[in-house]
């Protein structure tokens, strides 16, 4: 028996609702390992800064380790799709690297705190955009919280900014990643 | 299409197909996640997954993640086409002149 218009409309509504939930879950699944990884890196990096560890290559080494880890997670996910490595992962990392290099060449941060605040704000924007476009409420909440913590720390808790970013920023990313994983 | 595809038309199977459709080509979803998305029990979902697999609309892969058994499901090309046809069928019905109450 053919469907009525009401039945067809209801079926389309069910499809749309399920598709949206699926897209959100897919976003969480792709993102949570990166969050945990970068949470650990922030914890180490900002923790070392708070402890006045004066090793000039600290963030370079941590960033390279984090990028390699993120690259690996992207590779593993694309391998699960049985389509081989997606060149867009590498291209995305390269584009972000060029963007940051160009930005710092034109407008270099003047203080360590500005360097320290820039990356969390950039990451917050990334999470918020992903949350908006995939209707992933958890991602959006994480982005907003991370940005708020960073800005509050930068302006009002400057003396303890690195410690705040290690404990709340790094710890928050780790907890956020586990929160996404549980979805 | 005069009649809906009866394999997809069943509400739980429709949700399974809708959950798989947005995934990239070849991407899989774990059975437990699918269960959350669809809101079905293990047994109910298992039966409908088997029906869709028998129709060639989905591929089911069973393996072990460590020591835990794992079932993953992906949409087949045939299933993607069938689902797109089904959605087009629904849109055609909605686009018809309004039915008299």
PDB file of C-alpha atoms in Angstrom:
ATOM      1  CA  UNK A   1       0.000   0.000   0.000  1.00  0.00           C
ATOM      2  CA  UNK A   2       1.474   3.404  -0.938  1.00  0.00           C
ATOM      3  CA  UNK A   3       2.283   5.798   1.903  1.00  0.00           C
ATOM      4  CA  UNK A   4       0.253   8.880   2.760  1.00  0.00           C
ATOM      5  CA  UNK A   5       1.917  12.290   2.738  1.00  0.00           C
ATOM      6  CA  UNK A   6       1.853  12.379   6.545  1.00  0.00           C
ATOM      7  CA  UNK A   7       3.572   8.998   6.772  1.00  0.00           C
ATOM      8  CA  UNK A   8       6.183  10.063   4.224  1.00  0.00           C
ATOM      9  CA  UNK A   9       6.823  13.322   6.094  1.00  0.00           C
ATOM     10  CA  UNK A  10       7.177  11.437   9.390  1.00  0.00           C
ATOM     11  CA  UNK A  11       9.601   8.956   7.832  1.00  0.00           C
ATOM     12  CA  UNK A  12      11.723  11.811   6.435  1.00  0.00           C
ATOM     13  CA  UNK A  13      11.734  13.480   9.860  1.00  0.00           C
ATOM     14  CA  UNK A  14      12.944  10.234  11.468  1.00  0.00           C
ATOM     15  CA  UNK A  15      15.656   9.902   8.842  1.00  0.00           C
ATOM     16  CA  UNK A  16      16.886  13.467   9.368  1.00  0.00           C
ATOM     17  CA  UNK A  17      16.950  13.072  13.159  1.00  0.00           C
ATOM     18  CA  UNK A  18      18.899   9.812  13.004  1.00  0.00           C
ATOM     19  CA  UNK A  19      21.331  11.155  10.390  1.00  0.00           C
ATOM     20  CA  UNK A  20      22.109  14.182  12.566  1.00  0.00           C
ATOM     21  CA  UNK A  21      22.787  12.023  15.615  1.00  0.00           C
ATOM     22  CA  UNK A  22      24.984   9.767  13.514  1.00  0.00           C
ATOM     23  CA  UNK A  23      27.016  12.723  12.213  1.00  0.00           C
ATOM     24  CA  UNK A  24      27.540  13.995  15.778  1.00  0.00           C
ATOM     25  CA  UNK A  25      28.646  10.586  17.009  1.00  0.00           C
ATOM     26  CA  UNK A  26      31.001  10.214  14.081  1.00  0.00           C
ATOM     27  CA  UNK A  27      32.564  13.576  14.951  1.00  0.00           C
ATOM     28  CA  UNK A  28      33.007  12.539  18.583  1.00  0.00           C
ATOM     29  CA  UNK A  29      34.562   9.237  17.550  1.00  0.00           C
ATOM     30  CA  UNK A  30      37.064  10.985  15.305  1.00  0.00           C
ATOM     31  CA  UNK A  31      37.941  13.675  17.837  1.00  0.00           C
ATOM     32  CA  UNK A  32      38.260  12.060  21.250  1.00  0.00           C
ATOM     33  CA  UNK A  33      41.758  10.532  20.841  1.00  0.00           C
ATOM     34  CA  UNK A  34      43.116  13.893  19.653  1.00  0.00           C
ATOM     35  CA  UNK A  35      41.636  15.630  22.684  1.00  0.00           C
ATOM     36  CA  UNK A  36      43.207  13.191  25.133  1.00  0.00           C
ATOM     37  CA  UNK A  37      46.566  13.340  23.349  1.00  0.00           C
ATOM     38  CA  UNK A  38      46.695  17.145  23.279  1.00  0.00           C
ATOM     39  CA  UNK A  39      45.448  17.285  26.851  1.00  0.00           C
ATOM     40  CA  UNK A  40      48.483  15.287  27.917  1.00  0.00           C
ATOM     41  CA  UNK A  41      50.761  17.504  25.818  1.00  0.00           C
ATOM     42  CA  UNK A  42      49.309  20.681  27.302  1.00  0.00           C
ATOM     43  CA  UNK A  43      49.637  19.238  30.775  1.00  0.00           C
ATOM     44  CA  UNK A  44      53.327  18.505  30.197  1.00  0.00           C
ATOM     45  CA  UNK A  45      54.091  21.726  28.302  1.00  0.00           C
ATOM     46  CA  UNK A  46      52.298  24.224  30.502  1.00  0.00           C
ATOM     47  CA  UNK A  47      53.280  22.251  33.584  1.00  0.00           C
ATOM     48  CA  UNK A  48      56.942  22.582  32.597  1.00  0.00           C
ATOM     49  CA  UNK A  49      56.479  26.319  32.020  1.00  0.00           C
ATOM     50  CA  UNK A  50      54.806  26.684  35.422  1.00  0.00           C
ATOM     51  CA  UNK A  51      57.751  24.841  36.955  1.00  0.00           C
ATOM     52  CA  UNK A  52      60.109  27.237  35.118  1.00  0.00           C
ATOM     53  CA  UNK A  53      61.735  24.521  33.030  1.00  0.00           C
ATOM     54  CA  UNK A  54      63.788  26.613  30.618  1.00  0.00           C
ATOM     55  CA  UNK A  55      64.319  24.203  27.750  1.00  0.00           C
ATOM     56  CA  UNK A  56      63.893  26.194  24.516  1.00  0.00           C
ATOM     57  CA  UNK A  57      62.780  23.231  22.397  1.00  0.00           C
ATOM     58  CA  UNK A  58      60.097  22.052  24.805  1.00  0.00           C
ATOM     59  CA  UNK A  59      57.063  23.162  22.807  1.00  0.00           C
ATOM     60  CA  UNK A  60      58.668  22.313  19.477  1.00  0.00           C
ATOM     61  CA  UNK A  61      59.244  18.720  20.587  1.00  0.00           C
ATOM     62  CA  UNK A  62      55.794  18.457  22.181  1.00  0.00           C
ATOM     63  CA  UNK A  63      54.098  19.944  19.112  1.00  0.00           C
ATOM     64  CA  UNK A  64      55.923  17.560  16.786  1.00  0.00           C
ATOM     65  CA  UNK A  65      54.986  14.613  19.018  1.00  0.00           C
ATOM     66  CA  UNK A  66      51.360  15.773  19.116  1.00  0.00           C
ATOM     67  CA  UNK A  67      51.224  16.299  15.354  1.00  0.00           C
ATOM     68  CA  UNK A  68      52.692  12.834  14.763  1.00  0.00           C
ATOM     69  CA  UNK A  69      50.137  11.349  17.152  1.00  0.00           C
ATOM     70  CA  UNK A  70      47.234  13.163  15.517  1.00  0.00           C
ATOM     71  CA  UNK A  71      48.503  12.079  12.125  1.00  0.00           C
ATOM     72  CA  UNK A  72      48.564   8.478  13.348  1.00  0.00           C
ATOM     73  CA  UNK A  73      44.988   8.673  14.658  1.00  0.00           C
ATOM     74  CA  UNK A  74      43.846  10.085  11.328  1.00  0.00           C
ATOM     75  CA  UNK A  75      45.693   7.339   9.495  1.00  0.00           C
ATOM     76  CA  UNK A  76      44.178   4.631  11.694  1.00  0.00           C
ATOM     77  CA  UNK A  77      40.688   5.969  11.091  1.00  0.00           C
ATOM     78  CA  UNK A  78      41.173   6.104   7.332  1.00  0.00           C
ATOM     79  CA  UNK A  79      42.610   2.560   7.421  1.00  0.00           C
ATOM     80  CA  UNK A  80      39.414   1.401   9.152  1.00  0.00           C
ATOM     81  CA  UNK A  81      37.522   2.801   6.194  1.00  0.00           C
ATOM     82  CA  UNK A  82      39.528   0.474   3.961  1.00  0.00           C
ATOM     83  CA  UNK A  83      40.309   3.272   1.522  1.00  0.00           C
ATOM     84  CA  UNK A  84      43.921   3.909   2.386  1.00  0.00           C
ATOM     85  CA  UNK A  85      45.413   7.118   3.718  1.00  0.00           C
ATOM     86  CA  UNK A  86      43.368  10.183   3.011  1.00  0.00           C
ATOM     87  CA  UNK A  87      45.710  12.931   1.733  1.00  0.00           C
ATOM     88  CA  UNK A  88      43.423  15.540   3.306  1.00  0.00           C
ATOM     89  CA  UNK A  89      44.778  14.761   6.796  1.00  0.00           C
ATOM     90  CA  UNK A  90      48.297  15.668   5.725  1.00  0.00           C
ATOM     91  CA  UNK A  91      47.066  18.668   3.736  1.00  0.00           C
ATOM     92  CA  UNK A  92      45.063  19.935   6.717  1.00  0.00           C
ATOM     93  CA  UNK A  93      48.056  19.785   9.051  1.00  0.00           C
ATOM     94  CA  UNK A  94      50.228  21.501   6.448  1.00  0.00           C
ATOM     95  CA  UNK A  95      47.647  24.268   5.906  1.00  0.00           C
ATOM     96  CA  UNK A  96      47.349  24.906   9.658  1.00  0.00           C
ATOM     97  CA  UNK A  97      51.125  24.975  10.001  1.00  0.00           C
ATOM     98  CA  UNK A  98      51.415  27.518   7.157  1.00  0.00           C
ATOM     99  CA  UNK A  99      48.607  29.626   8.635  1.00  0.00           C
ATOM    100  CA  UNK A 100      50.298  29.834  12.039  1.00  0.00           C
ATOM    101  CA  UNK A 101      53.719  30.517  10.508  1.00  0.00           C
ATOM    102  CA  UNK A 102      52.292  33.317   8.339  1.00  0.00           C
ATOM    103  CA  UNK A 103      50.303  34.783  11.221  1.00  0.00           C
ATOM    104  CA  UNK A 104      53.309  34.858  13.537  1.00  0.00           C
ATOM    105  CA  UNK A 105      55.461  36.382  10.784  1.00  0.00           C
ATOM    106  CA  UNK A 106      52.983  39.233  10.376  1.00  0.00           C
ATOM    107  CA  UNK A 107      51.836  39.596  13.996  1.00  0.00           C
ATOM    108  CA  UNK A 108      54.303  37.851  16.295  1.00  0.00           C
ATOM    109  CA  UNK A 109      53.116  37.424  19.913  1.00  0.00           C
ATOM    110  CA  UNK A 110      55.138  39.692  22.203  1.00  0.00           C
ATOM    111  CA  UNK A 111      55.089  37.626  25.385  1.00  0.00           C
ATOM    112  CA  UNK A 112      55.144  33.991  26.486  1.00  0.00           C
ATOM    113  CA  UNK A 113      51.602  34.395  27.818  1.00  0.00           C
ATOM    114  CA  UNK A 114      50.412  35.508  24.368  1.00  0.00           C
ATOM    115  CA  UNK A 115      52.029  32.438  22.828  1.00  0.00           C
ATOM    116  CA  UNK A 116      50.472  30.352  25.575  1.00  0.00           C
ATOM    117  CA  UNK A 117      46.998  31.767  24.983  1.00  0.00           C
ATOM    118  CA  UNK A 118      47.061  31.714  21.190  1.00  0.00           C
ATOM    119  CA  UNK A 119      46.968  27.959  20.660  1.00  0.00           C
ATOM    120  CA  UNK A 120      44.166  27.210  23.133  1.00  0.00           C
ATOM    121  CA  UNK A 121      42.049  29.944  21.503  1.00  0.00           C
ATOM    122  CA  UNK A 122      42.756  28.484  18.055  1.00  0.00           C
ATOM    123  CA  UNK A 123      41.848  25.000  19.261  1.00  0.00           C
ATOM    124  CA  UNK A 124      38.679  26.363  20.918  1.00  0.00           C
ATOM    125  CA  UNK A 125      37.599  27.848  17.612  1.00  0.00           C
ATOM    126  CA  UNK A 126      38.212  24.518  15.882  1.00  0.00           C
ATOM    127  CA  UNK A 127      36.082  22.593  18.388  1.00  0.00           C
ATOM    128  CA  UNK A 128      33.327  25.182  18.323  1.00  0.00           C
ATOM    129  CA  UNK A 129      33.175  25.104  14.499  1.00  0.00           C
ATOM    130  CA  UNK A 130      33.113  21.315  14.433  1.00  0.00           C
ATOM    131  CA  UNK A 131      30.340  21.392  17.041  1.00  0.00           C
ATOM    132  CA  UNK A 132      28.299  23.891  15.030  1.00  0.00           C
ATOM    133  CA  UNK A 133      28.665  22.081  11.714  1.00  0.00           C
ATOM    134  CA  UNK A 134      28.081  18.559  13.027  1.00  0.00           C
ATOM    135  CA  UNK A 135      25.413  19.687  15.540  1.00  0.00           C
ATOM    136  CA  UNK A 136      27.685  18.176  18.173  1.00  0.00           C
ATOM    137  CA  UNK A 137      26.648  19.937  21.347  1.00  0.00           C
ATOM    138  CA  UNK A 138      29.470  18.383  23.377  1.00  0.00           C
ATOM    139  CA  UNK A 139      32.079  19.714  20.972  1.00  0.00           C
ATOM    140  CA  UNK A 140      30.561  23.196  21.077  1.00  0.00           C
ATOM    141  CA  UNK A 141      30.490  23.166  24.898  1.00  0.00           C
ATOM    142  CA  UNK A 142      34.142  22.069  25.001  1.00  0.00           C
ATOM    143  CA  UNK A 143      35.178  24.845  22.612  1.00  0.00           C
ATOM    144  CA  UNK A 144      33.360  27.522  24.615  1.00  0.00           C
ATOM    145  CA  UNK A 145      34.702  26.283  27.966  1.00  0.00           C
ATOM    146  CA  UNK A 146      38.267  26.085  26.692  1.00  0.00           C
ATOM    147  CA  UNK A 147      38.119  29.608  25.264  1.00  0.00           C
ATOM    148  CA  UNK A 148      36.575  30.957  28.463  1.00  0.00           C
ATOM    149  CA  UNK A 149      39.237  29.327  30.676  1.00  0.00           C
ATOM    150  CA  UNK A 150      42.025  30.649  28.465  1.00  0.00           C
ATOM    151  CA  UNK A 151      40.728  34.227  28.313  1.00  0.00           C
ATOM    152  CA  UNK A 152      39.930  34.381  32.026  1.00  0.00           C
ATOM    153  CA  UNK A 153      43.379  32.977  32.820  1.00  0.00           C
ATOM    154  CA  UNK A 154      45.099  35.392  30.452  1.00  0.00           C
ATOM    155  CA  UNK A 155      43.452  38.529  31.805  1.00  0.00           C
ATOM    156  CA  UNK A 156      42.770  37.729  35.456  1.00  0.00           C
ATOM    157  CA  UNK A 157      45.141  34.963  36.529  1.00  0.00           C
ATOM    158  CA  UNK A 158      48.252  35.935  34.585  1.00  0.00           C
ATOM    159  CA  UNK A 159      50.664  34.988  37.371  1.00  0.00           C
ATOM    160  CA  UNK A 160      49.326  31.447  37.427  1.00  0.00           C
ATOM    161  CA  UNK A 161      48.367  31.250  33.766  1.00  0.00           C
ATOM    162  CA  UNK A 162      50.660  28.320  32.895  1.00  0.00           C
ATOM    163  CA  UNK A 163      49.529  26.342  35.920  1.00  0.00           C
ATOM    164  CA  UNK A 164      45.897  27.019  35.057  1.00  0.00           C
ATOM    165  CA  UNK A 165      46.424  25.878  31.465  1.00  0.00           C
ATOM    166  CA  UNK A 166      48.224  22.727  32.651  1.00  0.00           C
ATOM    167  CA  UNK A 167      45.590  21.693  35.162  1.00  0.00           C
ATOM    168  CA  UNK A 168      42.352  23.095  33.787  1.00  0.00           C
ATOM    169  CA  UNK A 169      43.253  23.328  30.088  1.00  0.00           C
ATOM    170  CA  UNK A 170      45.174  20.054  29.785  1.00  0.00           C
ATOM    171  CA  UNK A 171      43.017  18.234  32.304  1.00  0.00           C
ATOM    172  CA  UNK A 172      39.891  19.646  30.679  1.00  0.00           C
ATOM    173  CA  UNK A 173      40.949  18.359  27.266  1.00  0.00           C
ATOM    174  CA  UNK A 174      41.580  14.891  28.679  1.00  0.00           C
ATOM    175  CA  UNK A 175      38.227  14.811  30.476  1.00  0.00           C
ATOM    176  CA  UNK A 176      36.521  16.292  27.425  1.00  0.00           C
ATOM    177  CA  UNK A 177      37.995  13.563  25.231  1.00  0.00           C
ATOM    178  CA  UNK A 178      36.734  10.887  27.596  1.00  0.00           C
ATOM    179  CA  UNK A 179      33.343  12.625  27.672  1.00  0.00           C
ATOM    180  CA  UNK A 180      33.134  12.458  23.866  1.00  0.00           C
ATOM    181  CA  UNK A 181      34.211   8.826  23.921  1.00  0.00           C
ATOM    182  CA  UNK A 182      31.347   7.948  26.251  1.00  0.00           C
ATOM    183  CA  UNK A 183      28.765   9.429  23.849  1.00  0.00           C
TER     184      UNK A 183
ATOM    185  CA  UNK B   1       8.683   3.309  -7.398  1.00  0.00           C
ATOM    186  CA  UNK B   2       4.966   2.722  -6.634  1.00  0.00           C
ATOM    187  CA  UNK B   3       5.559   0.868  -3.382  1.00  0.00           C
ATOM    188  CA  UNK B   4       8.114   1.579  -0.664  1.00  0.00           C
ATOM    189  CA  UNK B   5      11.072  -0.779  -0.417  1.00  0.00           C
ATOM    190  CA  UNK B   6       9.704  -3.057   2.332  1.00  0.00           C
ATOM    191  CA  UNK B   7      13.173  -4.003   3.542  1.00  0.00           C
ATOM    192  CA  UNK B   8      13.985  -0.386   4.362  1.00  0.00           C
ATOM    193  CA  UNK B   9      10.473   0.738   5.214  1.00  0.00           C
ATOM    194  CA  UNK B  10      10.346  -1.036   8.594  1.00  0.00           C
ATOM    195  CA  UNK B  11      11.019   1.685  11.247  1.00  0.00           C
ATOM    196  CA  UNK B  12      14.067   0.107  12.932  1.00  0.00           C
ATOM    197  CA  UNK B  13      15.665  -0.803   9.607  1.00  0.00           C
ATOM    198  CA  UNK B  14      14.960   2.706   8.336  1.00  0.00           C
ATOM    199  CA  UNK B  15      16.858   4.127  11.326  1.00  0.00           C
ATOM    200  CA  UNK B  16      19.747   1.706  10.768  1.00  0.00           C
ATOM    201  CA  UNK B  17      20.058   2.842   7.161  1.00  0.00           C
ATOM    202  CA  UNK B  18      19.745   6.519   8.177  1.00  0.00           C
ATOM    203  CA  UNK B  19      22.475   6.086  10.793  1.00  0.00           C
ATOM    204  CA  UNK B  20      24.840   4.498   8.255  1.00  0.00           C
ATOM    205  CA  UNK B  21      24.116   6.866   5.362  1.00  0.00           C
ATOM    206  CA  UNK B  22      26.114   9.920   6.582  1.00  0.00           C
ATOM    207  CA  UNK B  23      29.262   7.862   7.196  1.00  0.00           C
ATOM    208  CA  UNK B  24      31.983   8.155   4.566  1.00  0.00           C
ATOM    209  CA  UNK B  25      32.096   5.431   1.945  1.00  0.00           C
ATOM    210  CA  UNK B  26      33.318   2.207   3.552  1.00  0.00           C
ATOM    211  CA  UNK B  27      33.231   3.559   7.125  1.00  0.00           C
ATOM    212  CA  UNK B  28      31.945   1.183   9.771  1.00  0.00           C
ATOM    213  CA  UNK B  29      29.990   1.680  12.950  1.00  0.00           C
ATOM    214  CA  UNK B  30      30.104  -0.620  15.937  1.00  0.00           C
ATOM    215  CA  UNK B  31      27.007  -2.579  16.845  1.00  0.00           C
ATOM    216  CA  UNK B  32      26.821  -1.017  20.334  1.00  0.00           C
ATOM    217  CA  UNK B  33      26.910   2.525  18.917  1.00  0.00           C
ATOM    218  CA  UNK B  34      24.303   1.600  16.347  1.00  0.00           C
ATOM    219  CA  UNK B  35      22.120   0.273  19.141  1.00  0.00           C
ATOM    220  CA  UNK B  36      22.290   3.670  20.886  1.00  0.00           C
ATOM    221  CA  UNK B  37      21.506   5.527  17.678  1.00  0.00           C
ATOM    222  CA  UNK B  38      18.569   3.358  16.744  1.00  0.00           C
ATOM    223  CA  UNK B  39      17.237   2.820  20.259  1.00  0.00           C
ATOM    224  CA  UNK B  40      16.728  -0.926  19.886  1.00  0.00           C
ATOM    225  CA  UNK B  41      17.534  -3.932  22.060  1.00  0.00           C
ATOM    226  CA  UNK B  42      20.391  -6.295  21.174  1.00  0.00           C
ATOM    227  CA  UNK B  43      18.093  -9.035  19.880  1.00  0.00           C
ATOM    228  CA  UNK B  44      15.830  -6.704  17.944  1.00  0.00           C
ATOM    229  CA  UNK B  45      18.721  -4.878  16.319  1.00  0.00           C
ATOM    230  CA  UNK B  46      20.483  -8.151  15.520  1.00  0.00           C
ATOM    231  CA  UNK B  47      17.434  -9.490  13.686  1.00  0.00           C
ATOM    232  CA  UNK B  48      17.044  -6.335  11.596  1.00  0.00           C
ATOM    233  CA  UNK B  49      20.771  -6.186  10.835  1.00  0.00           C
ATOM    234  CA  UNK B  50      20.528  -9.759   9.535  1.00  0.00           C
ATOM    235  CA  UNK B  51      17.566  -8.839   7.319  1.00  0.00           C
ATOM    236  CA  UNK B  52      19.481  -5.911   5.825  1.00  0.00           C
ATOM    237  CA  UNK B  53      22.577  -8.057   5.376  1.00  0.00           C
ATOM    238  CA  UNK B  54      20.555 -10.752   3.612  1.00  0.00           C
ATOM    239  CA  UNK B  55      19.212  -8.079   1.260  1.00  0.00           C
ATOM    240  CA  UNK B  56      22.790  -7.009   0.494  1.00  0.00           C
ATOM    241  CA  UNK B  57      22.190  -3.516   1.882  1.00  0.00           C
ATOM    242  CA  UNK B  58      24.824  -3.689   4.603  1.00  0.00           C
ATOM    243  CA  UNK B  59      28.044  -5.579   5.241  1.00  0.00           C
ATOM    244  CA  UNK B  60      28.658  -7.051   8.686  1.00  0.00           C
ATOM    245  CA  UNK B  61      32.146  -7.747   9.980  1.00  0.00           C
ATOM    246  CA  UNK B  62      32.799  -9.715  13.156  1.00  0.00           C
ATOM    247  CA  UNK B  63      36.201  -9.783  14.817  1.00  0.00           C
ATOM    248  CA  UNK B  64      37.903  -9.291  18.164  1.00  0.00           C
ATOM    249  CA  UNK B  65      39.138  -6.027  19.674  1.00  0.00           C
ATOM    250  CA  UNK B  66      41.672  -7.472  22.100  1.00  0.00           C
ATOM    251  CA  UNK B  67      39.692 -10.239  23.762  1.00  0.00           C
ATOM    252  CA  UNK B  68      36.290  -8.665  23.234  1.00  0.00           C
ATOM    253  CA  UNK B  69      34.130  -9.776  20.315  1.00  0.00           C
ATOM    254  CA  UNK B  70      33.210  -6.869  18.080  1.00  0.00           C
ATOM    255  CA  UNK B  71      30.592  -6.498  15.360  1.00  0.00           C
ATOM    256  CA  UNK B  72      30.864  -3.653  12.869  1.00  0.00           C
ATOM    257  CA  UNK B  73      28.412  -2.669  10.184  1.00  0.00           C
ATOM    258  CA  UNK B  74      28.804  -0.636   6.997  1.00  0.00           C
ATOM    259  CA  UNK B  75      26.476   0.436   4.220  1.00  0.00           C
ATOM    260  CA  UNK B  76      27.035  -1.369   0.926  1.00  0.00           C
ATOM    261  CA  UNK B  77      26.823   0.372  -2.448  1.00  0.00           C
ATOM    262  CA  UNK B  78      23.598  -1.455  -3.162  1.00  0.00           C
ATOM    263  CA  UNK B  79      22.251  -0.305   0.209  1.00  0.00           C
ATOM    264  CA  UNK B  80      23.248   3.317  -0.378  1.00  0.00           C
ATOM    265  CA  UNK B  81      21.458   3.313  -3.729  1.00  0.00           C
ATOM    266  CA  UNK B  82      18.386   1.651  -2.260  1.00  0.00           C
ATOM    267  CA  UNK B  83      18.247   4.157   0.581  1.00  0.00           C
ATOM    268  CA  UNK B  84      18.615   7.104  -1.806  1.00  0.00           C
ATOM    269  CA  UNK B  85      15.794   5.674  -3.927  1.00  0.00           C
ATOM    270  CA  UNK B  86      13.655   5.267  -0.818  1.00  0.00           C
ATOM    271  CA  UNK B  87      14.250   8.891   0.251  1.00  0.00           C
ATOM    272  CA  UNK B  88      13.459  10.060  -3.292  1.00  0.00           C
ATOM    273  CA  UNK B  89      10.241   8.022  -3.114  1.00  0.00           C
ATOM    274  CA  UNK B  90       9.271   9.787   0.126  1.00  0.00           C
ATOM    275  CA  UNK B  91      10.022  13.200  -1.372  1.00  0.00           C
ATOM    276  CA  UNK B  92       7.936  12.391  -4.439  1.00  0.00           C
ATOM    277  CA  UNK B  93       4.958  11.592  -2.199  1.00  0.00           C
ATOM    278  CA  UNK B  94       5.375  14.859  -0.301  1.00  0.00           C
ATOM    279  CA  UNK B  95       5.669  16.823  -3.552  1.00  0.00           C
ATOM    280  CA  UNK B  96       2.348  15.468  -4.833  1.00  0.00           C
ATOM    281  CA  UNK B  97      -0.679  17.821  -4.627  1.00  0.00           C
ATOM    282  CA  UNK B  98      -2.072  17.833  -1.061  1.00  0.00           C
ATOM    283  CA  UNK B  99      -4.367  14.961  -0.177  1.00  0.00           C
ATOM    284  CA  UNK B 100      -7.937  15.845   0.723  1.00  0.00           C
ATOM    285  CA  UNK B 101      -8.650  15.050   4.404  1.00  0.00           C
TER     286      UNK B 101
END
